[in-house]
């Protein structure tokens, strides 16, 4: 290897396999390995690597080195999500299969579902978990840190609160779909950490897989190089976070979990978190972060990369061609013709000349992609478990596009 050669890679470092609860059967290693490049992603973290069945499937890949595997041109690194004390979710990245086995051995007696669920529960504190992670040389950090359920800041006030003496060993925080760098950098203790933006997907559909990802400068596409990038050493580093506009997240604003009426923080507090329909109001990520904020406006440390907000292409197409959801044949056809022509979704969204796009697809889709690039897409914020919705600036006109007779909807439950 020559010094000075830098590779720029895109990585989605949190997914779930078909061995996790509520996850599509299509989350098998073959499908993930062929779908990732179409989204423009080079590296995927396997998720669920403590599960024997999934580990066996991972062994179909070519071994690049102890901690790096490859199938159909997609590289994989070993990772898992674990639910520990107070149901808080943690993300871990392992240097080798031996490290995975060692780790499993150490937590075996503390878990009842290690072999049943890809995302196991353990009776361990964040501190105990981080200690075992450190012993096997794995990286650890909080998953989707601000969501109202199963997240660090929902139950702990600080990294110290959650990880105790091992707080310094934590090297990253996953922002989750409802937050971005501007939100997270209002909290001072997060400034030293690398921000990860991952899909946490349970389906390989293009609106899910790599809906968030990270771009790193590395010298090779391997676990060790990615580890250095997360730790920001030897010149390796994150150079971009890419994610949904936080308003699209399911828990962005405080809202009722049943009727999804949105409330301001003041209003929710005045109502003691009870909606007029009688059900509970769930505190949104925006309000949680603003309550925890050390700064009224984000203060970015020098190492913090830019954050780009992307709306999945399939969602943009859905609106443009007047469909109700992104899982229909029409949307898939329009998505595929663009991705087939230009290599990956990220190319279509950001890089390809709009004139070239117009030669491949219908005018409504071209206009919608242009509206996205011009930041003219309107987002109605999510909350209470309901994703945000997007609207195109001139949706009344755009939905008039005729839809072919063969346009039958596939079942949403497939995803
Ligand atoms: Zn989780
Ligand atoms: Zn309600």
CSV table of C-alpha atoms and ligand atoms in Angstrom, one decimal:
chain,number,residue,atom,x,y,z
A,1,UNK,CA,0.0,0.0,0.0
A,2,UNK,CA,1.2,3.5,-0.8
A,3,UNK,CA,1.1,6.2,1.8
A,4,UNK,CA,-1.2,9.0,1.0
A,5,UNK,CA,-3.7,7.0,-0.9
A,6,UNK,CA,-7.1,7.7,0.6
A,7,UNK,CA,-10.2,5.8,-0.2
A,8,UNK,CA,-13.6,7.4,0.3
A,9,UNK,CA,-16.2,4.8,1.3
A,10,UNK,CA,-19.9,4.8,2.3
A,11,UNK,CA,-20.9,2.6,5.2
A,12,UNK,CA,-24.2,1.7,6.8
A,13,UNK,CA,-23.2,0.4,10.2
A,14,UNK,CA,-26.4,-0.7,11.8
A,15,UNK,CA,-28.9,-3.2,10.2
A,16,UNK,CA,-30.8,-6.3,11.4
A,17,UNK,CA,-30.8,-9.8,9.9
A,18,UNK,CA,-33.8,-12.1,9.4
A,19,UNK,CA,-32.9,-13.5,12.9
A,20,UNK,CA,-34.0,-10.3,14.7
A,21,UNK,CA,-37.6,-9.7,15.7
A,22,UNK,CA,-39.9,-7.9,13.3
A,23,UNK,CA,-37.4,-8.2,10.5
A,24,UNK,CA,-38.0,-9.1,6.9
A,25,UNK,CA,-37.1,-12.7,5.7
A,26,UNK,CA,-35.4,-10.8,2.9
A,27,UNK,CA,-32.7,-9.7,5.2
A,28,UNK,CA,-30.3,-12.5,4.2
A,29,UNK,CA,-26.7,-11.9,3.3
A,30,UNK,CA,-27.2,-12.4,-0.4
A,31,UNK,CA,-29.9,-9.8,-0.8
A,32,UNK,CA,-28.1,-7.3,1.4
A,33,UNK,CA,-24.9,-7.8,-0.5
A,34,UNK,CA,-26.6,-7.1,-3.9
A,35,UNK,CA,-28.9,-4.2,-2.7
A,36,UNK,CA,-26.2,-2.2,-0.8
A,37,UNK,CA,-24.2,-1.2,-4.0
A,38,UNK,CA,-27.4,0.0,-5.6
A,39,UNK,CA,-27.8,2.4,-2.7
A,40,UNK,CA,-24.2,3.5,-3.2
A,41,UNK,CA,-22.9,1.8,0.0
A,42,UNK,CA,-19.5,-0.1,0.1
A,43,UNK,CA,-19.6,-1.5,3.7
A,44,UNK,CA,-22.4,-2.8,5.7
A,45,UNK,CA,-22.2,-3.8,9.4
A,46,UNK,CA,-23.7,-7.3,9.7
A,47,UNK,CA,-25.8,-6.7,12.8
A,48,UNK,CA,-26.9,-9.6,14.9
A,49,UNK,CA,-23.4,-11.2,14.9
A,50,UNK,CA,-23.9,-12.9,18.2
A,51,UNK,CA,-26.6,-15.2,16.6
A,52,UNK,CA,-25.2,-18.5,15.5
A,53,UNK,CA,-27.5,-18.8,12.5
A,54,UNK,CA,-26.5,-15.4,11.2
A,55,UNK,CA,-22.9,-16.0,11.8
A,56,UNK,CA,-23.2,-19.1,9.7
A,57,UNK,CA,-24.7,-17.1,6.9
A,58,UNK,CA,-21.9,-14.5,7.2
A,59,UNK,CA,-19.5,-17.4,6.6
A,60,UNK,CA,-20.7,-17.6,3.0
A,61,UNK,CA,-18.6,-14.5,2.5
A,62,UNK,CA,-15.1,-14.4,1.3
A,63,UNK,CA,-12.7,-13.7,4.2
A,64,UNK,CA,-10.7,-10.5,3.5
A,65,UNK,CA,-9.1,-10.5,7.0
A,66,UNK,CA,-10.1,-11.4,10.5
A,67,UNK,CA,-12.7,-8.7,10.8
A,68,UNK,CA,-13.7,-8.1,7.2
A,69,UNK,CA,-15.8,-10.2,4.8
A,70,UNK,CA,-17.0,-9.7,1.3
A,71,UNK,CA,-19.9,-10.9,-0.9
A,72,UNK,CA,-20.9,-9.6,-4.3
A,73,UNK,CA,-18.5,-6.7,-3.9
A,74,UNK,CA,-20.0,-5.6,-0.6
A,75,UNK,CA,-17.7,-5.6,2.4
A,76,UNK,CA,-19.1,-6.6,5.8
A,77,UNK,CA,-17.8,-6.0,9.4
A,78,UNK,CA,-19.1,-7.7,12.5
A,79,UNK,CA,-21.6,-5.8,14.6
A,80,UNK,CA,-24.5,-6.3,16.9
A,81,UNK,CA,-27.1,-4.3,18.8
A,82,UNK,CA,-27.7,-5.3,22.4
A,83,UNK,CA,-30.4,-4.3,24.9
A,84,UNK,CA,-29.0,-3.9,28.4
A,85,UNK,CA,-30.0,-2.3,31.7
A,86,UNK,CA,-33.2,-0.2,31.5
A,87,UNK,CA,-33.7,-1.6,28.0
A,88,UNK,CA,-31.1,0.8,26.6
A,89,UNK,CA,-29.7,-0.2,23.2
A,90,UNK,CA,-26.0,-0.3,22.5
A,91,UNK,CA,-24.1,-0.8,19.3
A,92,UNK,CA,-20.9,-2.9,19.1
A,93,UNK,CA,-18.2,-3.5,16.4
A,94,UNK,CA,-15.9,-6.6,16.7
A,95,UNK,CA,-12.4,-7.1,15.3
A,96,UNK,CA,-12.8,-10.8,14.6
A,97,UNK,CA,-15.1,-13.8,14.9
A,98,UNK,CA,-12.9,-14.9,17.8
A,99,UNK,CA,-13.7,-11.7,19.6
A,100,UNK,CA,-17.4,-12.4,19.0
A,101,UNK,CA,-17.1,-15.8,20.5
A,102,UNK,CA,-15.2,-14.5,23.5
A,103,UNK,CA,-17.7,-11.7,24.0
A,104,UNK,CA,-20.6,-14.2,23.8
A,105,UNK,CA,-18.9,-16.5,26.3
A,106,UNK,CA,-18.7,-13.6,28.8
A,107,UNK,CA,-22.4,-12.5,28.5
A,108,UNK,CA,-23.9,-16.0,28.0
A,109,UNK,CA,-25.1,-16.4,31.6
A,110,UNK,CA,-26.7,-12.9,31.6
A,111,UNK,CA,-28.9,-13.5,28.6
A,112,UNK,CA,-31.9,-15.7,28.0
A,113,UNK,CA,-32.4,-15.1,24.3
A,114,UNK,CA,-28.9,-15.1,22.8
A,115,UNK,CA,-29.7,-17.8,20.3
A,116,UNK,CA,-33.3,-16.7,19.7
A,117,UNK,CA,-33.1,-13.1,18.9
A,118,UNK,CA,-30.5,-11.3,16.7
A,119,UNK,CA,-30.8,-8.4,19.0
A,120,UNK,CA,-30.4,-10.1,22.4
A,121,UNK,CA,-31.2,-8.7,25.9
A,122,UNK,CA,-28.6,-8.9,28.7
A,123,UNK,CA,-28.8,-8.3,32.4
A,124,UNK,CA,-25.8,-6.0,32.5
A,125,UNK,CA,-25.3,-2.3,33.1
A,126,UNK,CA,-23.9,-0.1,30.4
A,127,UNK,CA,-20.6,0.0,32.3
A,128,UNK,CA,-20.4,-3.8,32.6
A,129,UNK,CA,-21.2,-4.2,28.9
A,130,UNK,CA,-18.5,-1.6,27.9
A,131,UNK,CA,-16.0,-3.3,30.1
A,132,UNK,CA,-16.5,-6.7,28.3
A,133,UNK,CA,-16.4,-4.8,25.0
A,134,UNK,CA,-13.1,-3.3,25.9
A,135,UNK,CA,-11.7,-6.6,27.0
A,136,UNK,CA,-12.4,-8.1,23.5
A,137,UNK,CA,-11.3,-4.9,21.8
A,138,UNK,CA,-14.7,-4.1,20.4
A,139,UNK,CA,-16.0,-0.6,19.9
A,140,UNK,CA,-19.2,0.4,21.8
A,141,UNK,CA,-21.6,3.3,21.8
A,142,UNK,CA,-25.2,4.1,22.4
A,143,UNK,CA,-27.6,3.3,19.5
A,144,UNK,CA,-30.2,5.9,18.4
A,145,UNK,CA,-29.3,7.8,21.5
A,146,UNK,CA,-32.3,10.2,21.7
A,147,UNK,CA,-35.4,8.1,20.9
A,148,UNK,CA,-38.1,7.9,23.6
A,149,UNK,CA,-37.8,4.1,23.9
A,150,UNK,CA,-34.7,2.0,24.4
A,151,UNK,CA,-32.2,4.8,24.1
A,152,UNK,CA,-29.6,6.2,26.4
A,153,UNK,CA,-30.9,9.7,26.9
A,154,UNK,CA,-34.4,8.4,27.6
A,155,UNK,CA,-33.2,6.8,30.8
A,156,UNK,CA,-29.8,8.3,31.6
A,157,UNK,CA,-28.7,11.9,32.0
A,158,UNK,CA,-25.2,11.5,30.6
A,159,UNK,CA,-22.6,9.1,29.2
A,160,UNK,CA,-21.2,8.9,32.7
A,161,UNK,CA,-24.6,8.0,34.1
A,162,UNK,CA,-24.9,5.1,31.6
A,163,UNK,CA,-21.3,3.9,31.2
A,164,UNK,CA,-19.8,4.9,34.6
A,165,UNK,CA,-16.0,4.6,34.7
A,166,UNK,CA,-16.0,3.2,31.1
A,167,UNK,CA,-17.6,6.4,29.6
A,168,UNK,CA,-14.2,7.4,28.2
A,169,UNK,CA,-14.1,4.1,26.3
A,170,UNK,CA,-17.2,5.1,24.3
A,171,UNK,CA,-16.0,6.4,21.0
A,172,UNK,CA,-19.2,7.1,19.0
A,173,UNK,CA,-22.9,7.9,19.3
A,174,UNK,CA,-25.5,6.8,16.8
A,175,UNK,CA,-27.8,9.8,16.2
A,176,UNK,CA,-30.9,7.9,15.0
A,177,UNK,CA,-33.3,8.9,12.3
A,178,UNK,CA,-34.9,11.8,14.3
A,179,UNK,CA,-31.7,13.7,15.0
A,180,UNK,CA,-28.8,15.2,13.1
A,181,UNK,CA,-25.5,16.9,14.0
A,182,UNK,CA,-27.1,20.2,14.6
A,183,UNK,CA,-29.3,18.7,17.3
A,184,UNK,CA,-26.6,16.5,18.8
A,185,UNK,CA,-23.9,19.1,18.9
A,186,UNK,CA,-26.1,21.2,21.3
A,187,UNK,CA,-24.9,18.7,23.9
A,188,UNK,CA,-21.4,19.3,25.1
A,189,UNK,CA,-20.4,15.8,26.2
A,190,UNK,CA,-21.0,14.5,22.7
A,191,UNK,CA,-18.5,16.8,21.1
A,192,UNK,CA,-15.6,14.4,21.5
A,193,UNK,CA,-17.5,11.5,20.0
A,194,UNK,CA,-17.8,10.5,16.3
A,195,UNK,CA,-21.4,10.7,15.1
A,196,UNK,CA,-22.7,7.7,13.3
A,197,UNK,CA,-25.7,7.8,11.0
A,198,UNK,CA,-27.0,4.4,10.2
A,199,UNK,CA,-30.3,3.0,8.8
A,200,UNK,CA,-31.1,0.5,11.6
A,201,UNK,CA,-33.1,-1.2,8.8
A,202,UNK,CA,-35.3,-4.3,9.1
A,203,UNK,CA,-35.8,-4.6,5.4
A,204,UNK,CA,-33.5,-4.4,2.3
A,205,UNK,CA,-36.1,-2.2,0.5
A,206,UNK,CA,-34.4,1.0,-0.8
A,207,UNK,CA,-36.5,3.3,1.4
A,208,UNK,CA,-34.9,1.4,4.4
A,209,UNK,CA,-31.4,0.1,3.7
A,210,UNK,CA,-28.8,2.9,3.9
A,211,UNK,CA,-31.5,5.5,4.4
A,212,UNK,CA,-28.7,6.9,6.6
A,213,UNK,CA,-25.0,6.2,6.1
A,214,UNK,CA,-21.5,7.5,6.9
A,215,UNK,CA,-18.7,8.5,4.5
A,216,UNK,CA,-15.2,7.8,5.7
A,217,UNK,CA,-11.6,8.5,4.6
A,218,UNK,CA,-9.7,5.2,5.0
A,219,UNK,CA,-6.7,3.6,3.4
A,220,UNK,CA,-8.4,0.2,2.8
A,221,UNK,CA,-12.0,-1.1,3.1
A,222,UNK,CA,-11.4,-3.2,6.2
A,223,UNK,CA,-12.6,-3.3,9.8
A,224,UNK,CA,-9.2,-2.0,11.1
A,225,UNK,CA,-9.3,1.0,8.8
A,226,UNK,CA,-12.9,1.7,9.7
A,227,UNK,CA,-12.1,1.5,13.4
A,228,UNK,CA,-9.3,4.1,12.9
A,229,UNK,CA,-11.8,6.3,11.1
A,230,UNK,CA,-14.3,6.1,14.0
A,231,UNK,CA,-11.5,6.8,16.4
A,232,UNK,CA,-10.1,9.5,14.0
A,233,UNK,CA,-6.5,8.3,14.1
A,234,UNK,CA,-3.8,7.9,11.5
A,235,UNK,CA,-5.5,10.4,9.2
A,236,UNK,CA,-8.6,8.2,8.9
A,237,UNK,CA,-11.9,10.0,9.7
A,238,UNK,CA,-15.5,10.4,9.0
A,239,UNK,CA,-16.0,13.0,6.3
A,240,UNK,CA,-19.8,13.1,5.9
A,241,UNK,CA,-22.9,12.1,7.7
A,242,UNK,CA,-25.9,11.4,5.5
A,243,UNK,CA,-29.4,11.0,6.9
A,244,UNK,CA,-33.1,11.7,6.6
A,245,UNK,CA,-34.2,15.2,7.5
A,246,UNK,CA,-34.7,14.6,11.3
A,247,UNK,CA,-38.3,15.8,10.8
A,248,UNK,CA,-39.0,12.6,8.9
A,249,UNK,CA,-38.2,10.5,12.0
A,250,UNK,CA,-41.0,8.7,13.9
A,251,UNK,CA,-40.3,10.4,17.1
A,252,UNK,CA,-39.1,13.9,16.0
A,253,UNK,CA,-41.8,16.0,17.7
A,254,UNK,CA,-43.7,15.3,20.9
A,255,UNK,CA,-47.0,13.6,19.8
A,256,UNK,CA,-49.7,11.2,20.9
A,257,UNK,CA,-48.9,7.5,20.4
A,258,UNK,CA,-52.4,6.8,19.4
A,259,UNK,CA,-53.9,9.7,17.4
A,260,UNK,CA,-50.6,11.3,16.5
A,261,UNK,CA,-51.7,14.9,17.5
A,262,UNK,CA,-48.5,17.0,17.9
A,263,UNK,CA,-47.9,19.1,21.0
A,264,UNK,CA,-45.3,21.7,21.9
A,265,UNK,CA,-43.2,20.8,24.9
A,266,UNK,CA,-45.0,23.5,27.0
A,267,UNK,CA,-48.4,22.2,26.0
A,268,UNK,CA,-47.5,18.5,26.6
A,269,UNK,CA,-46.2,19.4,30.1
A,270,UNK,CA,-49.3,21.4,30.9
A,271,UNK,CA,-51.4,18.4,29.9
A,272,UNK,CA,-49.1,16.1,31.9
A,273,UNK,CA,-48.3,14.2,28.7
A,274,UNK,CA,-51.9,13.1,28.2
A,275,UNK,CA,-53.5,13.7,24.8
A,276,UNK,CA,-57.1,15.0,24.5
A,277,UNK,CA,-57.9,11.5,23.2
A,278,UNK,CA,-56.8,10.1,26.6
A,279,UNK,CA,-53.7,8.3,25.4
A,280,UNK,CA,-50.1,9.2,26.2
A,281,UNK,CA,-48.0,11.9,24.5
A,282,UNK,CA,-44.5,10.7,23.8
A,283,UNK,CA,-41.7,13.2,24.2
A,284,UNK,CA,-40.1,13.9,20.8
A,285,UNK,CA,-36.4,13.8,20.1
A,286,UNK,CA,-36.4,17.5,19.3
A,287,UNK,CA,-37.8,18.4,22.8
A,288,UNK,CA,-35.5,15.8,24.6
A,289,UNK,CA,-32.4,17.3,23.0
A,290,UNK,CA,-33.5,20.9,23.6
A,291,UNK,CA,-34.0,20.0,27.3
A,292,UNK,CA,-30.6,18.4,27.6
A,293,UNK,CA,-28.9,21.1,25.5
A,294,UNK,CA,-25.9,22.9,26.9
A,295,UNK,CA,-26.1,25.4,24.0
A,296,UNK,CA,-29.1,27.1,22.5
A,297,UNK,CA,-27.5,26.8,19.0
A,298,UNK,CA,-25.3,23.9,17.8
A,299,UNK,CA,-21.6,24.3,18.4
A,300,UNK,CA,-19.6,22.0,16.1
A,301,UNK,CA,-16.2,20.8,17.2
A,302,UNK,CA,-13.5,21.1,14.5
A,303,UNK,CA,-13.6,17.4,13.6
A,304,UNK,CA,-17.3,17.3,12.9
A,305,UNK,CA,-18.0,16.5,9.2
A,306,UNK,CA,-20.8,18.0,7.2
A,307,UNK,CA,-24.3,16.5,7.5
A,308,UNK,CA,-26.3,16.0,4.3
A,309,UNK,CA,-30.1,15.4,4.5
A,310,UNK,CA,-31.3,12.9,2.0
A,311,UNK,CA,-34.8,11.8,1.2
A,312,UNK,CA,-34.9,8.3,-0.1
A,313,UNK,CA,-35.3,8.3,-3.9
A,314,UNK,CA,-38.2,5.8,-3.7
A,315,UNK,CA,-40.1,8.3,-1.4
A,316,UNK,CA,-39.5,11.1,-3.9
A,317,UNK,CA,-40.8,8.9,-6.7
A,318,UNK,CA,-43.8,7.8,-4.7
A,319,UNK,CA,-44.9,11.4,-4.4
A,320,UNK,CA,-44.0,12.3,-8.0
A,321,UNK,CA,-46.1,9.6,-9.6
A,322,UNK,CA,-48.9,9.9,-7.1
A,323,UNK,CA,-48.6,6.6,-5.3
A,324,UNK,CA,-49.6,6.0,-1.7
A,325,UNK,CA,-46.5,4.1,-0.6
A,326,UNK,CA,-43.1,3.4,-1.9
A,327,UNK,CA,-43.6,-0.4,-2.1
A,328,UNK,CA,-45.6,-0.5,-5.4
A,329,UNK,CA,-44.5,-1.9,-8.8
A,330,UNK,CA,-44.7,1.6,-10.4
A,331,UNK,CA,-42.3,3.0,-7.8
A,332,UNK,CA,-39.9,0.1,-8.0
A,333,UNK,CA,-39.9,0.3,-11.8
A,334,UNK,CA,-39.1,4.1,-11.8
A,335,UNK,CA,-36.5,3.6,-9.1
A,336,UNK,CA,-34.8,0.7,-10.9
A,337,UNK,CA,-34.6,2.5,-14.3
A,338,UNK,CA,-32.7,5.4,-12.7
A,339,UNK,CA,-30.4,3.2,-10.6
A,340,UNK,CA,-29.7,0.9,-13.5
A,341,UNK,CA,-28.8,3.9,-15.6
A,342,UNK,CA,-26.6,5.8,-13.1
A,343,UNK,CA,-25.2,3.0,-10.9
A,344,UNK,CA,-26.5,4.0,-7.5
A,345,UNK,CA,-29.2,6.0,-5.7
A,346,UNK,CA,-26.8,8.5,-4.3
A,347,UNK,CA,-25.6,9.3,-7.8
A,348,UNK,CA,-29.2,9.9,-8.9
A,349,UNK,CA,-30.0,12.1,-5.9
A,350,UNK,CA,-26.9,14.2,-5.8
A,351,UNK,CA,-24.6,13.9,-8.8
A,352,UNK,CA,-26.1,13.1,-12.1
A,353,UNK,CA,-26.9,16.0,-14.4
A,354,UNK,CA,-30.7,16.7,-14.4
A,355,UNK,CA,-30.8,16.7,-18.2
A,356,UNK,CA,-29.5,13.1,-18.2
A,357,UNK,CA,-32.0,12.1,-15.6
A,358,UNK,CA,-34.8,13.5,-17.7
A,359,UNK,CA,-33.8,11.2,-20.6
A,360,UNK,CA,-34.4,8.1,-18.5
A,361,UNK,CA,-37.5,8.9,-16.4
A,362,UNK,CA,-40.8,10.7,-16.7
A,363,UNK,CA,-41.0,14.5,-16.3
A,364,UNK,CA,-42.8,14.3,-12.9
A,365,UNK,CA,-39.9,12.3,-11.4
A,366,UNK,CA,-37.3,14.7,-12.9
A,367,UNK,CA,-39.1,17.7,-11.5
A,368,UNK,CA,-39.4,16.0,-8.1
A,369,UNK,CA,-35.6,15.3,-8.0
A,370,UNK,CA,-34.9,18.9,-9.0
A,371,UNK,CA,-37.2,20.1,-6.2
A,372,UNK,CA,-35.3,17.9,-3.7
A,373,UNK,CA,-32.0,19.3,-4.9
A,374,UNK,CA,-33.4,22.8,-4.6
A,375,UNK,CA,-34.5,22.0,-1.1
A,376,UNK,CA,-38.1,22.7,-2.0
A,377,UNK,CA,-39.6,19.4,-0.7
A,378,UNK,CA,-41.9,20.1,2.2
A,379,UNK,CA,-41.7,17.9,5.3
A,380,UNK,CA,-44.5,17.4,7.7
A,381,UNK,CA,-42.8,16.3,10.9
A,382,UNK,CA,-43.2,12.8,12.4
A,383,UNK,CA,-44.0,12.1,16.0
A,384,UNK,CA,-45.6,9.6,18.4
A,385,UNK,CA,-44.3,6.6,16.3
A,386,UNK,CA,-45.5,8.0,12.9
A,387,UNK,CA,-42.9,8.8,10.3
A,388,UNK,CA,-42.9,12.4,8.9
A,389,UNK,CA,-44.4,12.9,5.4
A,390,UNK,CA,-43.0,14.7,2.4
A,391,UNK,CA,-44.9,16.9,0.0
A,392,UNK,CA,-43.7,18.2,-3.3
A,393,UNK,CA,-44.1,21.9,-3.9
A,394,UNK,CA,-46.6,21.4,-6.7
A,395,UNK,CA,-48.0,18.1,-5.8
A,396,UNK,CA,-51.5,18.9,-7.2
A,397,UNK,CA,-50.1,19.0,-10.7
A,398,UNK,CA,-47.6,16.2,-10.3
A,399,UNK,CA,-50.1,13.6,-9.1
A,400,UNK,CA,-51.9,13.8,-12.4
A,401,UNK,CA,-49.4,11.5,-14.1
A,402,UNK,CA,-51.3,8.4,-15.5
A,403,UNK,CA,-50.4,5.1,-13.8
A,404,UNK,CA,-50.3,1.9,-15.9
A,405,UNK,CA,-53.0,-0.7,-15.5
A,406,UNK,CA,-50.5,-3.3,-14.2
A,407,UNK,CA,-49.9,-1.1,-11.2
A,408,UNK,CA,-50.9,-3.3,-8.3
A,409,UNK,CA,-49.6,-2.6,-4.8
A,410,UNK,CA,-47.5,-5.1,-3.1
A,411,UNK,CA,-48.3,-5.7,0.6
A,412,UNK,CA,-46.7,-3.2,3.0
A,413,UNK,CA,-46.3,-6.0,5.5
A,414,UNK,CA,-43.6,-7.5,3.2
A,415,UNK,CA,-41.4,-4.8,4.5
B,1,LIG,ZN1,-32.3,-0.3,18.8
B,2,LIG,ZN1,-54.2,11.3,21.0
